[in-house]
mmCIF file of C-alpha atoms in Angstrom:
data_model
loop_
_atom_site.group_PDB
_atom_site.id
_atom_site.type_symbol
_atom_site.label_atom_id
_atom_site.label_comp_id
_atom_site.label_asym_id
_atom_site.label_seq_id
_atom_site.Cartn_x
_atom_site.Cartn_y
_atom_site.Cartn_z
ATOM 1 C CA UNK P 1 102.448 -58.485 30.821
ATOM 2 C CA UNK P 2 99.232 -57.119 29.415
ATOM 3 C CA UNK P 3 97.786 -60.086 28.605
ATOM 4 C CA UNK P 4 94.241 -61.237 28.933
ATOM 5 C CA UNK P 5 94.001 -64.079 31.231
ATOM 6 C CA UNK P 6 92.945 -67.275 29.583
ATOM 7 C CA UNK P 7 93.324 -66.007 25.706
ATOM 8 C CA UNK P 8 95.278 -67.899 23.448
ATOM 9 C CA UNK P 9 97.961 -65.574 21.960
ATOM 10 C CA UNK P 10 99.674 -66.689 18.280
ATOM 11 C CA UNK P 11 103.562 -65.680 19.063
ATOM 12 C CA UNK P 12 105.994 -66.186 16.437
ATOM 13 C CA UNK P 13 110.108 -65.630 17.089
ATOM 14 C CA UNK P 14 113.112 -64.912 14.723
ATOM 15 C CA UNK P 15 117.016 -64.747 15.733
ATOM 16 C CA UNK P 16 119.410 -61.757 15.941
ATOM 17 C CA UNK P 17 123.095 -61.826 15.320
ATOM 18 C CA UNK P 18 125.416 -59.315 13.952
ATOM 19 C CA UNK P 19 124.381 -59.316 10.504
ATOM 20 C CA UNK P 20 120.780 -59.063 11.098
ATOM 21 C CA UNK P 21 117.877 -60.716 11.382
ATOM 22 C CA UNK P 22 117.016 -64.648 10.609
ATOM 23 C CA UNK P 23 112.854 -65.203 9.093
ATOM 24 C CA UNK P 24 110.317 -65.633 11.128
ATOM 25 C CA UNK P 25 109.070 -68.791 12.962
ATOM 26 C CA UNK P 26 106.005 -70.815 11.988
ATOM 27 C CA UNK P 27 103.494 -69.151 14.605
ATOM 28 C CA UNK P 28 102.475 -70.947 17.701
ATOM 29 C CA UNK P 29 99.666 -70.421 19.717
ATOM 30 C CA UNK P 30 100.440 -70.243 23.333
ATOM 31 C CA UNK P 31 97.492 -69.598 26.594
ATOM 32 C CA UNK P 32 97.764 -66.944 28.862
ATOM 33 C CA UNK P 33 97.156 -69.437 31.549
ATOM 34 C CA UNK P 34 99.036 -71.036 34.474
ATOM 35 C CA UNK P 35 98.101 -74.134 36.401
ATOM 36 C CA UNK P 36 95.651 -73.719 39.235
ATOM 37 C CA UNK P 37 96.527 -71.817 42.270
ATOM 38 C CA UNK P 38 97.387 -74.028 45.737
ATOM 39 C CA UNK P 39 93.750 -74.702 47.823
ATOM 40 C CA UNK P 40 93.947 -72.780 51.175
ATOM 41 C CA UNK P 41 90.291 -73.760 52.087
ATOM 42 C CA UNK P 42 90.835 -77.432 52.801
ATOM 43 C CA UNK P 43 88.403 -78.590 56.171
ATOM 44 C CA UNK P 44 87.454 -82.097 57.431
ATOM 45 C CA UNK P 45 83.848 -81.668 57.574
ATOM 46 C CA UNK P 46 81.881 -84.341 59.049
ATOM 47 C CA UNK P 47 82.918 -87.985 60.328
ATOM 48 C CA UNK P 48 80.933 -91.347 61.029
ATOM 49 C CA UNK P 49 82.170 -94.766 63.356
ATOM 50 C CA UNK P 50 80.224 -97.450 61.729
ATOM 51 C CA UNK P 51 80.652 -97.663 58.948
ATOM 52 C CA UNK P 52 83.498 -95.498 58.835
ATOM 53 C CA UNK P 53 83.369 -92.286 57.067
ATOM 54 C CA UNK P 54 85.036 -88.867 56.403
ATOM 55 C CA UNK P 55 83.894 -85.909 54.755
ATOM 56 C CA UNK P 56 86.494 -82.819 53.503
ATOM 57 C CA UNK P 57 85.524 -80.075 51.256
ATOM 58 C CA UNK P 58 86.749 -76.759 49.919
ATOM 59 C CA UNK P 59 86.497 -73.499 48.098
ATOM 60 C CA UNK P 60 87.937 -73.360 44.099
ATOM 61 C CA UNK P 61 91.126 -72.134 43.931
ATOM 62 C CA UNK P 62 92.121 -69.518 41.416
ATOM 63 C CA UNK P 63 92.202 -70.943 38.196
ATOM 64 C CA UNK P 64 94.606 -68.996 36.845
ATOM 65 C CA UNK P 65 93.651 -68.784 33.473
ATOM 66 C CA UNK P 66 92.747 -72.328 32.187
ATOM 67 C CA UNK P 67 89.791 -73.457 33.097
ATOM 68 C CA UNK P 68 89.977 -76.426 36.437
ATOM 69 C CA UNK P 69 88.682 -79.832 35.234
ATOM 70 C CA UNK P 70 90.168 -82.008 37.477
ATOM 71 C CA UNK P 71 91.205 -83.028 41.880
ATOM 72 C CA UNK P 72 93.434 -84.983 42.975
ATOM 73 C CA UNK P 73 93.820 -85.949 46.447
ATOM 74 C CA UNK P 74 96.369 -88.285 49.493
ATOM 75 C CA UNK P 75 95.092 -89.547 52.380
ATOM 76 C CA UNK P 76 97.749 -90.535 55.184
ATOM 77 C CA UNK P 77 96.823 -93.312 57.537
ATOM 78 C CA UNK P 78 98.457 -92.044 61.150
ATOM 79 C CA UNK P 79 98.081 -95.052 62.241
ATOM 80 C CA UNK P 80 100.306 -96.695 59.745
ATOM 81 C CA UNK P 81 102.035 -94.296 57.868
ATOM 82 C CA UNK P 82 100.689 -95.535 54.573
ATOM 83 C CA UNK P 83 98.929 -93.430 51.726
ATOM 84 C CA UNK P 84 96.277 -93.548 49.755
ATOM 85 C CA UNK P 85 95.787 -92.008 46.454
ATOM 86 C CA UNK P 86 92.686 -90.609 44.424
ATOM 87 C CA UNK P 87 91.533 -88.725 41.526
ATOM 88 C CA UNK P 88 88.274 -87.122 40.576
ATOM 89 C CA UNK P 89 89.564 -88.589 37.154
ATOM 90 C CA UNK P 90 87.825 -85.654 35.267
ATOM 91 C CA UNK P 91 89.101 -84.555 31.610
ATOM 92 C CA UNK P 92 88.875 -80.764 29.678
ATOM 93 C CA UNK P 93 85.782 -83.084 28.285
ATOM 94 C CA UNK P 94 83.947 -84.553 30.935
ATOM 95 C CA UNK P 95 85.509 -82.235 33.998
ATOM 96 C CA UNK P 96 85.049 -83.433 37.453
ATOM 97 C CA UNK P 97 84.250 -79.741 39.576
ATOM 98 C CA UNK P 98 82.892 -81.282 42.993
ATOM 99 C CA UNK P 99 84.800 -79.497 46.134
ATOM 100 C CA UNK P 100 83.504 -81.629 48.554
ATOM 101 C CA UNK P 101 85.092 -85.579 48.956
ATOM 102 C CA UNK P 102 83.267 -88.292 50.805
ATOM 103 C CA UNK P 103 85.932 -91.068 51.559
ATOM 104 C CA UNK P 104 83.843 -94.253 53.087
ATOM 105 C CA UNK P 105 86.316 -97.305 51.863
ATOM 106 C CA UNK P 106 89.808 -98.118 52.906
ATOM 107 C CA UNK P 107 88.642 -96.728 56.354
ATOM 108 C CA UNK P 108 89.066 -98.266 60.095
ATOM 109 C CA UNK P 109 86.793 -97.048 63.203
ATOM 110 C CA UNK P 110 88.300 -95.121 65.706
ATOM 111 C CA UNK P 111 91.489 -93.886 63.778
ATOM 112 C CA UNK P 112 93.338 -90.727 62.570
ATOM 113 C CA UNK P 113 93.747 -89.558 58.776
ATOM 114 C CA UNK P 114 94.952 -86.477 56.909
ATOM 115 C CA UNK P 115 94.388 -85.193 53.564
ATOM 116 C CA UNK P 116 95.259 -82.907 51.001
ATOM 117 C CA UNK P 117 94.341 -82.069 47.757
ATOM 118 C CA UNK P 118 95.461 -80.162 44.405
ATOM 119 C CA UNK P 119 93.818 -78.615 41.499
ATOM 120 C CA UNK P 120 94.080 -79.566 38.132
ATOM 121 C CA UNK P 121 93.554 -77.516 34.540
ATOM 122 C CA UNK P 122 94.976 -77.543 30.905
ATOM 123 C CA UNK P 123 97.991 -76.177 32.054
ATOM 124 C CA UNK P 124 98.717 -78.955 34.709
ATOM 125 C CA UNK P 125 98.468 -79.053 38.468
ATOM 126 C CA UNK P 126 98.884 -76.845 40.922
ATOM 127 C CA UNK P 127 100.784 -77.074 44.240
ATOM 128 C CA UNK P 128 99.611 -79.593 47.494
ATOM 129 C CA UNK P 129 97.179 -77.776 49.761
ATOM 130 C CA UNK P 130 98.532 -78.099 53.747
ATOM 131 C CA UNK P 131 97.036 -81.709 55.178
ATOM 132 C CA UNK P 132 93.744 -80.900 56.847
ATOM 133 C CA UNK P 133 93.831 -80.115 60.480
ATOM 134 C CA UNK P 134 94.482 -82.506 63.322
ATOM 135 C CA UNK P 135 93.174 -80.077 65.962
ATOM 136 C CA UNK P 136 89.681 -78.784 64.430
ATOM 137 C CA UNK P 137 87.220 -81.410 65.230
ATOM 138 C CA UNK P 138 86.558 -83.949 64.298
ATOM 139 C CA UNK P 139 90.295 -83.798 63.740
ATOM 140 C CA UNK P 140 89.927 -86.675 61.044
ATOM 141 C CA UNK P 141 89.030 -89.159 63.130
ATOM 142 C CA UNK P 142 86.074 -91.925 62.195
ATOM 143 C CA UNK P 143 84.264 -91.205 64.978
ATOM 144 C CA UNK P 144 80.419 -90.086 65.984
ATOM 145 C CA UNK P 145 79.753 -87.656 68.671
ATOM 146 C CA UNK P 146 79.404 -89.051 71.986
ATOM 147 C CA UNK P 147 75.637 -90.007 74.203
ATOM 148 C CA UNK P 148 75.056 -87.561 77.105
ATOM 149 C CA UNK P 149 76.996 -88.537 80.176
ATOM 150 C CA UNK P 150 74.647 -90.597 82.008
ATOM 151 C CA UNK P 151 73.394 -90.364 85.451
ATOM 152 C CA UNK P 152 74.448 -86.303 85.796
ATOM 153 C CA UNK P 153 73.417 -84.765 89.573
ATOM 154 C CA UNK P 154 74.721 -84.683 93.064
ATOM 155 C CA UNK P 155 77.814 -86.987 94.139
ATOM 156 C CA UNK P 156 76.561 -89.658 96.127
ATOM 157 C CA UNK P 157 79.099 -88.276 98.475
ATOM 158 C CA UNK P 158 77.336 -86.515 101.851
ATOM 159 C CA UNK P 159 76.427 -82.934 101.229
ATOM 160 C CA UNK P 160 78.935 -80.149 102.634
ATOM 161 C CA UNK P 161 78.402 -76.897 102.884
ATOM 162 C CA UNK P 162 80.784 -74.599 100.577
ATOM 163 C CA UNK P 163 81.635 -77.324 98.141
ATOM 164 C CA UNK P 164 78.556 -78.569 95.417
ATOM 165 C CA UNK P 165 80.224 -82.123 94.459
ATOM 166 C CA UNK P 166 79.057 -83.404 90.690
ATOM 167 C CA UNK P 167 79.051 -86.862 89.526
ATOM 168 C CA UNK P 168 77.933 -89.339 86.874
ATOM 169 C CA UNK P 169 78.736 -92.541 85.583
ATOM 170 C CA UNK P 170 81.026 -93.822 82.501
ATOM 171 C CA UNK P 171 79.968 -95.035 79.268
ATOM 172 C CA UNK P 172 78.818 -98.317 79.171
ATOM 173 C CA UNK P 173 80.520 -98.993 75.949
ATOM 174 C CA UNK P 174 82.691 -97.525 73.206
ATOM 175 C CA UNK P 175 79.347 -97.154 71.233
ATOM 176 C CA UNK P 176 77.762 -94.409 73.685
ATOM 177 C CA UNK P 177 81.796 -92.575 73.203
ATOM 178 C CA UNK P 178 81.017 -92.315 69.411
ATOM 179 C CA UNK P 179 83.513 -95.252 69.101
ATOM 180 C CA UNK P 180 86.490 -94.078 70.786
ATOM 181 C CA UNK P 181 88.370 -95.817 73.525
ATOM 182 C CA UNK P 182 86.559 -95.096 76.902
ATOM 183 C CA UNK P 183 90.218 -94.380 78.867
ATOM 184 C CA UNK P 184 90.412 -91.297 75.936
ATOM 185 C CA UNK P 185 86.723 -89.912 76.473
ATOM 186 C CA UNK P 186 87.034 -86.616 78.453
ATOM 187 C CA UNK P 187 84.149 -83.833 79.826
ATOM 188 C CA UNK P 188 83.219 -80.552 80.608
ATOM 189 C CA UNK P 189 81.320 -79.244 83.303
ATOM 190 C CA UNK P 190 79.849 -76.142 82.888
ATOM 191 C CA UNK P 191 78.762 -73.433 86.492
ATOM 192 C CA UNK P 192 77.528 -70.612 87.515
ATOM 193 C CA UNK P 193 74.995 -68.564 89.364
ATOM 194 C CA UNK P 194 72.593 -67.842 86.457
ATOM 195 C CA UNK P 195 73.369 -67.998 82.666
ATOM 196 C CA UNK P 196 75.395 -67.726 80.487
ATOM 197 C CA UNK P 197 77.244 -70.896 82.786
ATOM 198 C CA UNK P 198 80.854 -70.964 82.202
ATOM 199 C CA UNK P 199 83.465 -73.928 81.362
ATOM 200 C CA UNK P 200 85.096 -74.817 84.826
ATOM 201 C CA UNK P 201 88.487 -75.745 85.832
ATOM 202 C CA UNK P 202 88.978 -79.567 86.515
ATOM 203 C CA UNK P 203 91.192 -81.465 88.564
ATOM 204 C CA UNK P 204 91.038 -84.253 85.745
ATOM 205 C CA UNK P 205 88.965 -84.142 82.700
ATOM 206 C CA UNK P 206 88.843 -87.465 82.713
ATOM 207 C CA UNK P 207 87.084 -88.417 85.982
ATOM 208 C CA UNK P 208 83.910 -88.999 86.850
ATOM 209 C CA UNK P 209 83.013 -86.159 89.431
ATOM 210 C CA UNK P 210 83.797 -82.846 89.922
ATOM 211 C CA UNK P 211 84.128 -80.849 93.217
ATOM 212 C CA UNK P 212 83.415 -76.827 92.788
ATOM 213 C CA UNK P 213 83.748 -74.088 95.386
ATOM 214 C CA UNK P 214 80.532 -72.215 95.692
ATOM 215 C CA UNK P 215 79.629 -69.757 98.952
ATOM 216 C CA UNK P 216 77.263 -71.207 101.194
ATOM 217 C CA UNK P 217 73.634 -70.723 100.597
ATOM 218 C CA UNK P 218 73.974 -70.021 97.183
ATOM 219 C CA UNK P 219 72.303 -71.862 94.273
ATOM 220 C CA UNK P 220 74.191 -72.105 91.361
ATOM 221 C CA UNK P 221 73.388 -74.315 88.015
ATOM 222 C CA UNK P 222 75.257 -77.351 86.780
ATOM 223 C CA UNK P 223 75.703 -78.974 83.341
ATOM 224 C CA UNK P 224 78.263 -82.180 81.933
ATOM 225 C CA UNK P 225 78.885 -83.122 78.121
ATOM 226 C CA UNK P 226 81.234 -85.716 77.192
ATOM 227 C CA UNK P 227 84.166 -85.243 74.073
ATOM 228 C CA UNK P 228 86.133 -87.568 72.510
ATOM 229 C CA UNK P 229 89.365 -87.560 70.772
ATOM 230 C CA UNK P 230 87.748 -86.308 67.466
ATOM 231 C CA UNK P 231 87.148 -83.331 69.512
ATOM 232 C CA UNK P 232 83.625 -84.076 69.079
ATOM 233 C CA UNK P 233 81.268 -83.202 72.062
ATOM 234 C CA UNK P 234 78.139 -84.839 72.967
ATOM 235 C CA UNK P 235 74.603 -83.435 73.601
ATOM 236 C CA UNK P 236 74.720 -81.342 77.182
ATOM 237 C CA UNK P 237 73.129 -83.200 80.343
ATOM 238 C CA UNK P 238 69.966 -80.914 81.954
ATOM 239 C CA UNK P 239 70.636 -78.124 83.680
ATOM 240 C CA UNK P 240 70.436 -78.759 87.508
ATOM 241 C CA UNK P 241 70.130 -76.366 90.215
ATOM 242 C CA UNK P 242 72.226 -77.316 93.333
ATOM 243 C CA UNK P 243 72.760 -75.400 96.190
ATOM 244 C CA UNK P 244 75.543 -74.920 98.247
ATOM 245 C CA UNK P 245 74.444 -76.705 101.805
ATOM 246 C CA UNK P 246 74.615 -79.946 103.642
ATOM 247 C CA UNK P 247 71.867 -81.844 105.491
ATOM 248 C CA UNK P 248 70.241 -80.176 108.600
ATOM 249 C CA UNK P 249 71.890 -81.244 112.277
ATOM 250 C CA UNK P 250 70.339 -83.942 114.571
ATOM 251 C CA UNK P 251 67.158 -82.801 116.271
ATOM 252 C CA UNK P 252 67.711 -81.924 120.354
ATOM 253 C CA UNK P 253 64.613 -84.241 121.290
ATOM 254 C CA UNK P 254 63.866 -82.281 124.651
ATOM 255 C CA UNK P 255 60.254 -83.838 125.624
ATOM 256 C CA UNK P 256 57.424 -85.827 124.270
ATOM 257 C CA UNK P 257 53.683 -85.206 125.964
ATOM 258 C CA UNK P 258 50.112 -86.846 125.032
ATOM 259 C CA UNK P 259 47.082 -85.056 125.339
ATOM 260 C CA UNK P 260 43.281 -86.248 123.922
ATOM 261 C CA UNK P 261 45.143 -88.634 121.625
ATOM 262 C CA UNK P 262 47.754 -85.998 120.151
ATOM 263 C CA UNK P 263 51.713 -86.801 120.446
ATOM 264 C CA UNK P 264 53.959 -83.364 121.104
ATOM 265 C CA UNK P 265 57.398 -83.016 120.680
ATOM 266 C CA UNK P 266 59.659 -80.312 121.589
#
């Protein structure tokens, strides 16, 4: 204890038995260094469908004394089960320091990966980080965000009073879903009275429409986004004001009289 972190000490040893004391040992110089400390910062950053594409980065670890030169990083396909190795390939000479990993070969569209990554100085390297996350999008999936839902308004359905019904229409392909499967594309609606709107409870995320309870005669305000299974939502519909009503009852057509070339109805 006591030392300076990252000095090189010269330590020499000698032997002790009951008679005394053997000479000396040829000094060796020995760091006051460790390897680097395990990455806690890992994130999947970004992601891209076509062509495929992730991007992870994170904060320096500790270097514990010896001066990091070097990554090292796996990649697990989910899909498959198989890994992938890679290395910044940097030396105490030409040091590779980059904390941010842009992995666009070896890739398919629409699926899952993991990574994780270690640290690397003069005294070695340090421990695995944890894989990156599976639930914070865009959960290392190769996928884009999704279009706007199209055709967001009123359900085609006839107006009744108490209820506002929502609807709109699926994406035409799995190009407007970012490149995920459509059967895995889910949305939120979002309701209120005024703003800020709030997320609302559906039936099934997965439909198309979207009944809500609202008293008659109010207005409230309506808006739809689309997400995918990278967790990655798409731009939000407009805003649309709907009120809580349904169409006006039959007219009682009681009598119809002409006079100086005027029609009245009562």
């Amino acid at each position: 204890t006591g030392l300076t972190p990252g000095e090189n000490y010269l330590v020499r040893m000698t032997t002790t038995n009951e008679v005394g004391d053997g000479p000396l040992s040829i000094a060796a110089s020995v760091a006051s260094a460790t390897v680097p400390a395990q990455i806690t910062t890992l994130k999947n950053t970004d992601s891209r469908w076509n062509p495929p594409k992730l991007d992870f980065g994170w904060s320096a670890p500790a270097d514990n004394g010896a001066t990091i030169f070097n990554y090292e990083s796996q990649i697990l396909e989910l899909h498959t089960g198989g890994v992938n190795a890679w290395s910044g390939g940097g030396t105490a000479l030409l040091p590779y320091t980059s904390t941010q990993l842009i992995i666009n070969a070896n890739l398919l569209r629409g699926k899952q990966y993991k990574l994780r990554v270690k640290a690397e100085n003069r005294m070695g390297q340090g421990d695995w980080s944890e894989w990156s996350s599976l639930t914070e999008p865009p959960r290392g999936y190769t996928l884009n965000s999704p279009d706007v839902p199209p055709n967001f308004g009123r359900h085609s359905d006839p107006a009744v009073a108490g209820v506002i019904k929502l609807g709109w229409t699926a994406y035409p392909d799995m190009s407007n879903a970012g490149g995920d499967e459509l059967d895995h594309v889910t949305y939120e609606v979002w309701g209120g009275a005024a703003e800020p709107l709030q997320k609302l409870t559906m039936a099934d995320e997965r439909a198309k429409s979207h009944s809500e309870s609202v008293p008659t005669g109010q207005t409230w305000y309506f808006r739809v986004r689309g997400v995918n299974s990278g967790g990655r939502v798409s731009p939000w519909s407009a805003t649309l004001p709907m009120a809580s009503a349904e169409v006006p009852g039959q007219c009682n057509l009681t009598s119809v009289t002409s006079n100086n070339g005027q029609v009245v109805m009562n």
